[in-house]
């Protein structure tokens, strides 16, 4: 409880981690607010079905609150409101305000327990945060949004936050790297998926660096770093120590 997990990918697609956490928390009986900025609901639903979870059923029973960022952007830009009288969570796109307060209000209202709720705990899942920068949000606004979400979800509601960001150490996108580095400093756990430096391999799809931020909890402690390689299969992901893939053995 109260954990902030950062999913970071470099030279590869780390979305398989988002699908894992989404299905994991829904199966665990948690209330999930999913801010999906990258793909449509049908995309996530198809993958979730392979993992044994129905997103449509989770929405119907009130366990999953889904913000379809692509649809919200179109509705806002073409003057259509999803629910008349209610501001869009992506209100900053209209130029009337530069902060992400409307998006935070959406998250807070979605995860605040209602009378009769029996969910185990609130979870905020964001895929992916880098899209907000591409849509014109300032780095300070994005970091403020995450800060207020951490206070509300992690501290007050004792829930968890999982956020995916794309990064490229050679990139000239200074704003994105600023956000990524800032989030790394405030994360309890970092799952960093990296593409292989040697290029494509059909038996090893990438490398996973797991960083447990013990230094965040207690001064003087060293962070624990574990490195695995992985292969993505149709319904799961296989992890193994570097150099111990099936191709090598």
Tab-separated table of N, CA and C in Angstrom, residues 64-208:
chain	number	residue	atom	x	y	z
A	64	UNK	N	-13.628	-0.711	-12.531
A	64	UNK	CA	-12.691	-0.045	-13.434
A	64	UNK	C	-13.295	1.268	-13.941
A	65	UNK	N	-12.564	2.347	-13.727
A	65	UNK	CA	-12.920	3.644	-14.314
A	65	UNK	C	-11.902	3.912	-15.417
A	66	UNK	N	-12.369	3.990	-16.662
A	66	UNK	CA	-11.472	4.039	-17.819
A	66	UNK	C	-11.582	5.391	-18.514
A	67	UNK	N	-10.469	6.095	-18.600
A	67	UNK	CA	-10.417	7.335	-19.378
A	67	UNK	C	-9.737	7.038	-20.706
A	68	UNK	N	-10.516	7.080	-21.781
A	68	UNK	CA	-9.972	6.820	-23.112
A	68	UNK	C	-9.454	8.137	-23.688
A	69	UNK	N	-8.155	8.355	-23.530
A	69	UNK	CA	-7.552	9.631	-23.882
A	69	UNK	C	-7.744	10.016	-25.334
A	70	UNK	N	-7.635	9.052	-26.250
A	70	UNK	CA	-7.784	9.344	-27.677
A	70	UNK	C	-9.173	9.900	-27.977
A	71	UNK	N	-10.199	9.281	-27.417
A	71	UNK	CA	-11.576	9.726	-27.641
A	71	UNK	C	-11.821	11.079	-26.960
A	72	UNK	N	-11.277	11.241	-25.751
A	72	UNK	CA	-11.470	12.503	-25.027
A	72	UNK	C	-10.861	13.673	-25.780
A	73	UNK	N	-9.686	13.440	-26.391
A	73	UNK	CA	-9.036	14.497	-27.176
A	73	UNK	C	-9.909	14.921	-28.349
A	74	UNK	N	-10.448	13.946	-29.077
A	74	UNK	CA	-11.292	14.252	-30.237
A	74	UNK	C	-12.559	14.966	-29.812
A	75	UNK	N	-13.178	14.490	-28.733
A	75	UNK	CA	-14.414	15.116	-28.258
A	75	UNK	C	-14.173	16.569	-27.862
A	76	UNK	N	-13.028	16.799	-27.221
A	76	UNK	CA	-12.723	18.154	-26.763
A	76	UNK	C	-12.413	19.076	-27.940
A	77	UNK	N	-11.600	18.572	-28.878
A	77	UNK	CA	-11.185	19.400	-30.005
A	77	UNK	C	-12.333	19.714	-30.960
A	78	UNK	N	-13.307	18.799	-31.047
A	78	UNK	CA	-14.437	19.010	-31.958
A	78	UNK	C	-15.702	19.459	-31.236
A	79	UNK	N	-15.517	19.872	-29.972
A	79	UNK	CA	-16.608	20.512	-29.250
A	79	UNK	C	-17.684	19.606	-28.724
A	80	UNK	N	-17.381	18.317	-28.572
A	80	UNK	CA	-18.377	17.398	-28.027
A	80	UNK	C	-17.963	16.996	-26.615
A	81	UNK	N	-18.883	17.147	-25.676
A	81	UNK	CA	-18.609	16.752	-24.294
A	81	UNK	C	-19.128	15.344	-24.068
A	82	UNK	N	-18.284	14.513	-23.384
A	82	UNK	CA	-18.700	13.141	-23.105
A	82	UNK	C	-19.956	13.141	-22.241
A	83	UNK	N	-19.964	13.988	-21.199
A	83	UNK	CA	-21.133	14.159	-20.351
A	83	UNK	C	-21.407	15.651	-20.261
A	84	UNK	N	-22.491	16.120	-20.867
A	84	UNK	CA	-22.781	17.555	-20.890
A	84	UNK	C	-22.759	18.165	-19.491
A	85	UNK	N	-22.117	19.331	-19.401
A	85	UNK	CA	-22.056	20.024	-18.120
A	85	UNK	C	-20.845	19.685	-17.289
A	86	UNK	N	-20.107	18.635	-17.667
A	86	UNK	CA	-18.923	18.253	-16.915
A	86	UNK	C	-17.677	18.560	-17.745
A	87	UNK	N	-16.687	19.206	-17.136
A	87	UNK	CA	-15.466	19.519	-17.886
A	87	UNK	C	-14.691	18.264	-18.244
A	88	UNK	N	-14.038	18.291	-19.389
A	88	UNK	CA	-13.229	17.147	-19.807
A	88	UNK	C	-11.994	17.034	-18.920
A	89	UNK	N	-11.567	15.803	-18.570
A	89	UNK	CA	-10.332	15.636	-17.794
A	89	UNK	C	-9.106	16.216	-18.504
A	90	UNK	N	-9.168	16.305	-19.835
A	90	UNK	CA	-8.057	16.845	-20.616
A	90	UNK	C	-8.341	18.295	-21.015
A	91	UNK	N	-8.903	19.046	-20.103
A	91	UNK	CA	-9.334	20.420	-20.350
A	91	UNK	C	-8.186	21.320	-20.811
A	92	UNK	N	-6.941	20.983	-20.440
A	92	UNK	CA	-5.798	21.835	-20.798
A	92	UNK	C	-5.607	21.940	-22.315
A	93	UNK	N	-6.160	20.998	-23.071
A	93	UNK	CA	-6.030	21.026	-24.533
A	93	UNK	C	-6.773	22.204	-25.159
A	94	UNK	N	-7.806	22.669	-24.489
A	94	UNK	CA	-8.611	23.764	-25.039
A	94	UNK	C	-7.915	25.109	-24.910
A	95	UNK	N	-6.843	25.171	-24.121
A	95	UNK	CA	-6.112	26.419	-23.954
A	95	UNK	C	-6.665	27.321	-22.878
A	96	UNK	N	-7.804	26.926	-22.276
A	96	UNK	CA	-8.405	27.767	-21.235
A	96	UNK	C	-7.629	27.699	-19.928
A	97	UNK	N	-6.881	26.599	-19.721
A	97	UNK	CA	-6.035	26.476	-18.534
A	97	UNK	C	-4.818	25.646	-18.910
A	98	UNK	N	-3.724	25.865	-18.199
A	98	UNK	CA	-2.482	25.186	-18.543
A	98	UNK	C	-2.138	24.054	-17.578
A	99	UNK	N	-2.877	23.962	-16.468
A	99	UNK	CA	-2.559	22.908	-15.503
A	99	UNK	C	-3.422	21.672	-15.769
A	100	UNK	N	-3.163	20.629	-14.993
A	100	UNK	CA	-3.864	19.354	-15.154
A	100	UNK	C	-4.828	19.121	-13.993
A	101	UNK	N	-5.391	20.206	-13.464
A	101	UNK	CA	-6.281	20.074	-12.308
A	101	UNK	C	-7.516	19.243	-12.644
A	102	UNK	N	-8.059	19.424	-13.850
A	102	UNK	CA	-9.258	18.661	-14.230
A	102	UNK	C	-8.961	17.162	-14.281
A	103	UNK	N	-7.757	16.791	-14.736
A	103	UNK	CA	-7.375	15.383	-14.787
A	103	UNK	C	-7.207	14.828	-13.378
A	104	UNK	N	-6.605	15.634	-12.488
A	104	UNK	CA	-6.461	15.192	-11.099
A	104	UNK	C	-7.822	15.029	-10.427
A	105	UNK	N	-8.746	15.970	-10.669
A	105	UNK	CA	-10.087	15.873	-10.095
A	105	UNK	C	-10.787	14.600	-10.570
A	106	UNK	N	-10.580	14.255	-11.850
A	106	UNK	CA	-11.159	13.021	-12.387
A	106	UNK	C	-10.632	11.808	-11.631
A	107	UNK	N	-9.319	11.776	-11.391
A	107	UNK	CA	-8.703	10.654	-10.668
A	107	UNK	C	-9.209	10.600	-9.233
A	108	UNK	N	-9.233	11.753	-8.570
A	108	UNK	CA	-9.634	11.802	-7.157
A	108	UNK	C	-11.076	11.338	-6.976
A	109	UNK	N	-11.964	11.836	-7.823
A	109	UNK	CA	-13.378	11.458	-7.720
A	109	UNK	C	-13.560	9.974	-8.048
A	110	UNK	N	-12.811	9.483	-9.036
A	110	UNK	CA	-12.944	8.083	-9.453
A	110	UNK	C	-12.529	7.113	-8.352
A	111	UNK	N	-11.502	7.474	-7.568
A	111	UNK	CA	-10.938	6.545	-6.586
A	111	UNK	C	-11.412	6.791	-5.160
A	112	UNK	N	-12.115	7.894	-4.917
A	112	UNK	CA	-12.640	8.129	-3.568
A	112	UNK	C	-13.727	7.100	-3.267
A	113	UNK	N	-13.574	6.328	-2.178
A	113	UNK	CA	-14.538	5.254	-1.875
A	113	UNK	C	-15.949	5.806	-1.667
A	114	UNK	N	-16.921	5.124	-2.245
A	114	UNK	CA	-18.320	5.478	-2.055
A	114	UNK	C	-18.935	4.534	-1.016
A	115	UNK	N	-20.083	4.900	-0.493
A	115	UNK	CA	-20.764	4.046	0.483
A	115	UNK	C	-21.104	2.703	-0.158
A	116	UNK	N	-20.727	1.648	0.545
A	116	UNK	CA	-21.032	0.310	0.042
A	116	UNK	C	-19.937	-0.306	-0.793
A	117	UNK	N	-18.881	0.456	-1.094
A	117	UNK	CA	-17.761	-0.095	-1.862
A	117	UNK	C	-17.020	-1.150	-1.038
A	118	UNK	N	-16.677	-2.251	-1.679
A	118	UNK	CA	-15.950	-3.317	-0.981
A	118	UNK	C	-14.624	-3.631	-1.655
A	119	UNK	N	-14.133	-2.705	-2.496
A	119	UNK	CA	-12.874	-2.944	-3.196
A	119	UNK	C	-11.716	-2.883	-2.204
A	120	UNK	N	-10.670	-3.634	-2.483
A	120	UNK	CA	-9.561	-3.783	-1.530
A	120	UNK	C	-8.704	-2.531	-1.418
A	121	UNK	N	-8.555	-1.790	-2.479
A	121	UNK	CA	-7.724	-0.588	-2.424
A	121	UNK	C	-7.711	0.115	-3.761
A	122	UNK	N	-7.503	1.444	-3.779
A	122	UNK	CA	-7.510	2.185	-5.038
A	122	UNK	C	-6.174	2.103	-5.765
A	123	UNK	N	-6.235	2.085	-7.081
A	123	UNK	CA	-5.023	2.025	-7.911
A	123	UNK	C	-5.187	3.002	-9.077
A	124	UNK	N	-4.165	3.828	-9.284
A	124	UNK	CA	-4.113	4.692	-10.466
A	124	UNK	C	-3.090	4.127	-11.424
A	125	UNK	N	-3.517	3.902	-12.676
A	125	UNK	CA	-2.635	3.366	-13.709
A	125	UNK	C	-2.623	4.344	-14.879
A	126	UNK	N	-1.432	4.763	-15.320
A	126	UNK	CA	-1.312	5.749	-16.404
A	126	UNK	C	-0.462	5.174	-17.531
A	127	UNK	N	-0.991	5.201	-18.755
A	127	UNK	CA	-0.277	4.723	-19.939
A	127	UNK	C	-0.514	5.718	-21.093
A	128	UNK	N	0.467	6.458	-21.532
A	128	UNK	CA	1.678	6.675	-20.793
A	128	UNK	C	1.837	8.173	-20.555
A	129	UNK	N	2.590	8.525	-19.547
A	129	UNK	CA	2.672	9.914	-19.098
A	129	UNK	C	3.336	10.820	-20.136
A	130	UNK	N	4.215	10.263	-20.956
A	130	UNK	CA	4.916	11.054	-21.967
A	130	UNK	C	3.950	11.690	-22.966
A	131	UNK	N	2.764	11.089	-23.152
A	131	UNK	CA	1.786	11.615	-24.102
A	131	UNK	C	1.302	13.000	-23.675
A	132	UNK	N	1.189	13.230	-22.360
A	132	UNK	CA	0.745	14.542	-21.881
A	132	UNK	C	1.695	15.642	-22.339
A	133	UNK	N	2.993	15.360	-22.347
A	133	UNK	CA	3.971	16.335	-22.840
A	133	UNK	C	3.789	16.567	-24.335
A	134	UNK	N	3.524	15.489	-25.067
A	134	UNK	CA	3.319	15.613	-26.514
A	134	UNK	C	2.070	16.424	-26.837
A	135	UNK	N	1.092	16.396	-25.921
A	135	UNK	CA	-0.148	17.144	-26.128
A	135	UNK	C	-0.024	18.603	-25.713
A	136	UNK	N	1.151	18.974	-25.189
A	136	UNK	CA	1.377	20.378	-24.867
A	136	UNK	C	1.432	20.724	-23.399
A	137	UNK	N	1.272	19.741	-22.516
A	137	UNK	CA	1.372	20.021	-21.081
A	137	UNK	C	2.821	20.324	-20.707
A	138	UNK	N	3.017	21.275	-19.812
A	138	UNK	CA	4.368	21.635	-19.361
A	138	UNK	C	4.890	20.573	-18.397
A	139	UNK	N	6.212	20.346	-18.371
A	139	UNK	CA	6.787	19.371	-17.431
A	139	UNK	C	6.392	19.646	-15.986
A	140	UNK	N	6.367	20.932	-15.597
A	140	UNK	CA	5.994	21.277	-14.221
A	140	UNK	C	4.554	20.856	-13.940
A	141	UNK	N	3.660	21.043	-14.913
A	141	UNK	CA	2.256	20.650	-14.745
A	141	UNK	C	2.126	19.139	-14.592
A	142	UNK	N	2.900	18.379	-15.375
A	142	UNK	CA	2.863	16.916	-15.287
A	142	UNK	C	3.376	16.442	-13.935
A	143	UNK	N	4.478	17.033	-13.471
A	143	UNK	CA	5.044	16.642	-12.173
A	143	UNK	C	4.120	17.046	-11.033
A	144	UNK	N	3.472	18.201	-11.156
A	144	UNK	CA	2.494	18.615	-10.142
A	144	UNK	C	1.333	17.624	-10.088
A	145	UNK	N	0.867	17.192	-11.255
A	145	UNK	CA	-0.230	16.222	-11.325
A	145	UNK	C	0.141	14.933	-10.590
A	146	UNK	N	1.336	14.422	-10.855
A	146	UNK	CA	1.781	13.192	-10.195
A	146	UNK	C	1.939	13.422	-8.691
A	147	UNK	N	2.458	14.591	-8.305
A	147	UNK	CA	2.635	14.893	-6.879
A	147	UNK	C	1.292	14.868	-6.147
A	148	UNK	N	0.292	15.532	-6.702
A	148	UNK	CA	-1.019	15.571	-6.050
A	148	UNK	C	-1.677	14.194	-6.059
A	149	UNK	N	-1.449	13.412	-7.115
A	149	UNK	CA	-1.983	12.049	-7.150
A	149	UNK	C	-1.337	11.186	-6.069
A	150	UNK	N	-0.045	11.369	-5.863
A	150	UNK	CA	0.645	10.603	-4.808
A	150	UNK	C	0.099	10.964	-3.438
A	151	UNK	N	-0.127	12.256	-3.198
A	151	UNK	CA	-0.678	12.686	-1.908
A	151	UNK	C	-2.070	12.097	-1.707
A	152	UNK	N	-2.896	12.165	-2.748
A	152	UNK	CA	-4.280	11.709	-2.634
A	152	UNK	C	-4.387	10.187	-2.597
A	153	UNK	N	-3.772	9.526	-3.573
A	153	UNK	CA	-3.944	8.076	-3.710
A	153	UNK	C	-3.059	7.307	-2.732
A	154	UNK	N	-1.757	7.625	-2.716
A	154	UNK	CA	-0.819	6.863	-1.892
A	154	UNK	C	-0.923	7.201	-0.403
A	155	UNK	N	-0.960	8.501	-0.083
A	155	UNK	CA	-0.917	8.917	1.316
A	155	UNK	C	-2.296	8.885	1.980
A	156	UNK	N	-3.293	9.497	1.353
A	156	UNK	CA	-4.603	9.605	1.982
A	156	UNK	C	-5.433	8.333	1.837
A	157	UNK	N	-5.451	7.745	0.635
A	157	UNK	CA	-6.279	6.569	0.392
A	157	UNK	C	-5.520	5.255	0.562
A	158	UNK	N	-4.208	5.342	0.814
A	158	UNK	CA	-3.364	4.152	1.004
A	158	UNK	C	-3.438	3.212	-0.198
A	159	UNK	N	-3.455	3.815	-1.395
A	159	UNK	CA	-3.505	3.021	-2.612
A	159	UNK	C	-2.157	3.021	-3.331
A	160	UNK	N	-2.162	2.560	-4.560
A	160	UNK	CA	-0.932	2.442	-5.350
A	160	UNK	C	-1.054	3.197	-6.669
A	161	UNK	N	0.081	3.648	-7.180
A	161	UNK	CA	0.149	4.313	-8.478
A	161	UNK	C	1.173	3.597	-9.346
A	162	UNK	N	0.794	3.323	-10.589
A	162	UNK	CA	1.701	2.720	-11.568
A	162	UNK	C	1.677	3.594	-12.815
A	163	UNK	N	2.847	4.084	-13.229
A	163	UNK	CA	2.944	5.027	-14.347
A	163	UNK	C	3.995	4.542	-15.341
A	164	UNK	N	3.638	4.563	-16.619
A	164	UNK	CA	4.604	4.228	-17.676
A	164	UNK	C	5.111	5.505	-18.335
A	165	UNK	N	6.420	5.580	-18.532
A	165	UNK	CA	7.018	6.679	-19.296
A	165	UNK	C	8.028	6.106	-20.282
A	166	UNK	N	8.131	6.745	-21.447
A	166	UNK	CA	9.149	6.377	-22.426
A	166	UNK	C	10.367	7.266	-22.201
A	167	UNK	N	11.542	6.708	-22.399
A	167	UNK	CA	12.753	7.513	-22.243
A	167	UNK	C	13.807	7.062	-23.241
A	168	UNK	N	14.673	7.985	-23.573
A	168	UNK	CA	15.793	7.684	-24.462
A	168	UNK	C	16.949	8.561	-24.029
A	169	UNK	N	17.979	7.939	-23.505
A	169	UNK	CA	19.086	8.705	-22.949
A	169	UNK	C	19.796	9.547	-23.998
A	170	UNK	N	19.649	9.185	-25.267
A	170	UNK	CA	20.271	9.957	-26.343
A	170	UNK	C	19.315	10.988	-26.951
A	171	UNK	N	18.116	11.082	-26.376
A	171	UNK	CA	17.096	11.947	-26.955
A	171	UNK	C	17.406	13.418	-26.716
A	172	UNK	N	16.929	14.252	-27.644
A	172	UNK	CA	17.046	15.701	-27.470
A	172	UNK	C	15.789	16.292	-26.829
A	173	UNK	N	14.857	15.414	-26.431
A	173	UNK	CA	13.626	15.866	-25.775
A	173	UNK	C	13.928	16.103	-24.299
A	174	UNK	N	14.407	17.311	-23.995
A	174	UNK	CA	14.833	17.623	-22.639
A	174	UNK	C	13.667	17.610	-21.655
A	175	UNK	N	12.473	18.013	-22.096
A	175	UNK	CA	11.320	18.048	-21.197
A	175	UNK	C	10.956	16.647	-20.730
A	176	UNK	N	10.949	15.700	-21.664
A	176	UNK	CA	10.606	14.330	-21.296
A	176	UNK	C	11.642	13.744	-20.345
A	177	UNK	N	12.918	13.971	-20.619
A	177	UNK	CA	13.970	13.439	-19.755
A	177	UNK	C	13.928	14.074	-18.370
A	178	UNK	N	13.535	15.343	-18.295
A	178	UNK	CA	13.378	16.004	-17.003
A	178	UNK	C	12.300	15.321	-16.175
A	179	UNK	N	11.170	15.028	-16.813
A	179	UNK	CA	10.071	14.352	-16.115
A	179	UNK	C	10.492	12.946	-15.687
A	180	UNK	N	11.140	12.202	-16.587
A	180	UNK	CA	11.560	10.833	-16.276
A	180	UNK	C	12.525	10.815	-15.090
A	181	UNK	N	13.530	11.689	-15.115
A	181	UNK	CA	14.519	11.717	-14.034
A	181	UNK	C	13.895	12.125	-12.704
A	182	UNK	N	12.958	13.064	-12.759
A	182	UNK	CA	12.282	13.490	-11.534
A	182	UNK	C	11.461	12.351	-10.942
A	183	UNK	N	10.749	11.627	-11.803
A	183	UNK	CA	9.931	10.511	-11.325
A	183	UNK	C	10.797	9.393	-10.746
A	184	UNK	N	11.967	9.170	-11.341
A	184	UNK	CA	12.872	8.142	-10.816
A	184	UNK	C	13.276	8.444	-9.376
A	185	UNK	N	13.477	9.715	-9.070
A	185	UNK	CA	13.894	10.101	-7.721
A	185	UNK	C	12.788	9.894	-6.693
A	186	UNK	N	11.518	9.870	-7.141
A	186	UNK	CA	10.406	9.783	-6.206
A	186	UNK	C	9.720	8.418	-6.204
A	187	UNK	N	10.251	7.477	-6.973
A	187	UNK	CA	9.607	6.166	-7.098
A	187	UNK	C	10.050	5.221	-5.987
A	188	UNK	N	9.105	4.383	-5.535
A	188	UNK	CA	9.443	3.315	-4.589
A	188	UNK	C	10.042	2.120	-5.319
A	189	UNK	N	9.586	1.912	-6.552
A	189	UNK	CA	10.060	0.776	-7.355
A	189	UNK	C	10.123	1.205	-8.812
A	190	UNK	N	11.217	0.871	-9.482
A	190	UNK	CA	11.378	1.179	-10.902
A	190	UNK	C	11.555	-0.126	-11.671
A	191	UNK	N	10.703	-0.342	-12.653
A	191	UNK	CA	10.856	-1.471	-13.572
A	191	UNK	C	11.260	-0.885	-14.922
A	192	UNK	N	12.514	-1.102	-15.284
A	192	UNK	CA	13.083	-0.447	-16.464
A	192	UNK	C	13.324	-1.484	-17.555
A	193	UNK	N	12.484	-1.465	-18.579
A	193	UNK	CA	12.627	-2.371	-19.715
A	193	UNK	C	13.514	-1.710	-20.773
A	194	UNK	N	14.534	-2.435	-21.200
A	194	UNK	CA	15.473	-1.895	-22.191
A	194	UNK	C	15.613	-2.874	-23.346
A	195	UNK	N	15.724	-2.334	-24.555
A	195	UNK	CA	16.032	-3.170	-25.704
A	195	UNK	C	17.482	-3.623	-25.641
A	196	UNK	N	17.785	-4.741	-26.264
A	196	UNK	CA	19.152	-5.260	-26.251
A	196	UNK	C	20.077	-4.351	-27.051
A	197	UNK	N	21.239	-4.080	-26.488
A	197	UNK	CA	22.214	-3.222	-27.173
A	197	UNK	C	22.718	-3.879	-28.457
A	198	UNK	N	22.630	-5.217	-28.517
A	198	UNK	CA	23.119	-5.955	-29.690
A	198	UNK	C	22.081	-6.038	-30.801
A	199	UNK	N	20.857	-5.545	-30.533
A	199	UNK	CA	19.828	-5.569	-31.566
A	199	UNK	C	18.814	-6.683	-31.360
A	200	UNK	N	18.040	-6.967	-32.401
A	200	UNK	CA	16.931	-7.918	-32.298
A	200	UNK	C	17.422	-9.344	-32.091
A	201	UNK	N	16.678	-10.066	-31.227
A	201	UNK	CA	16.928	-11.496	-31.023
A	201	UNK	C	15.582	-12.163	-30.778
A	202	UNK	N	15.291	-13.248	-31.493
A	202	UNK	CA	13.964	-13.871	-31.377
A	202	UNK	C	13.777	-14.608	-30.057
A	203	UNK	N	14.850	-14.926	-29.357
A	203	UNK	CA	14.737	-15.660	-28.091
A	203	UNK	C	14.871	-14.768	-26.869
A	204	UNK	N	15.376	-13.551	-27.041
A	204	UNK	CA	15.502	-12.598	-25.934
A	204	UNK	C	14.988	-11.256	-26.446
A	205	UNK	N	13.893	-10.783	-25.881
A	205	UNK	CA	13.278	-9.554	-26.386
A	205	UNK	C	13.787	-8.302	-25.699
A	206	UNK	N	14.424	-8.458	-24.550
A	206	UNK	CA	14.926	-7.270	-23.863
A	206	UNK	C	15.475	-7.590	-22.491
A	207	UNK	N	15.844	-6.538	-21.803
A	207	UNK	CA	16.420	-6.657	-20.467
A	207	UNK	C	15.569	-5.866	-19.475
A	208	UNK	N	15.334	-6.430	-18.313
A	208	UNK	CA	14.539	-5.770	-17.281
A	208	UNK	C	15.432	-5.455	-16.075
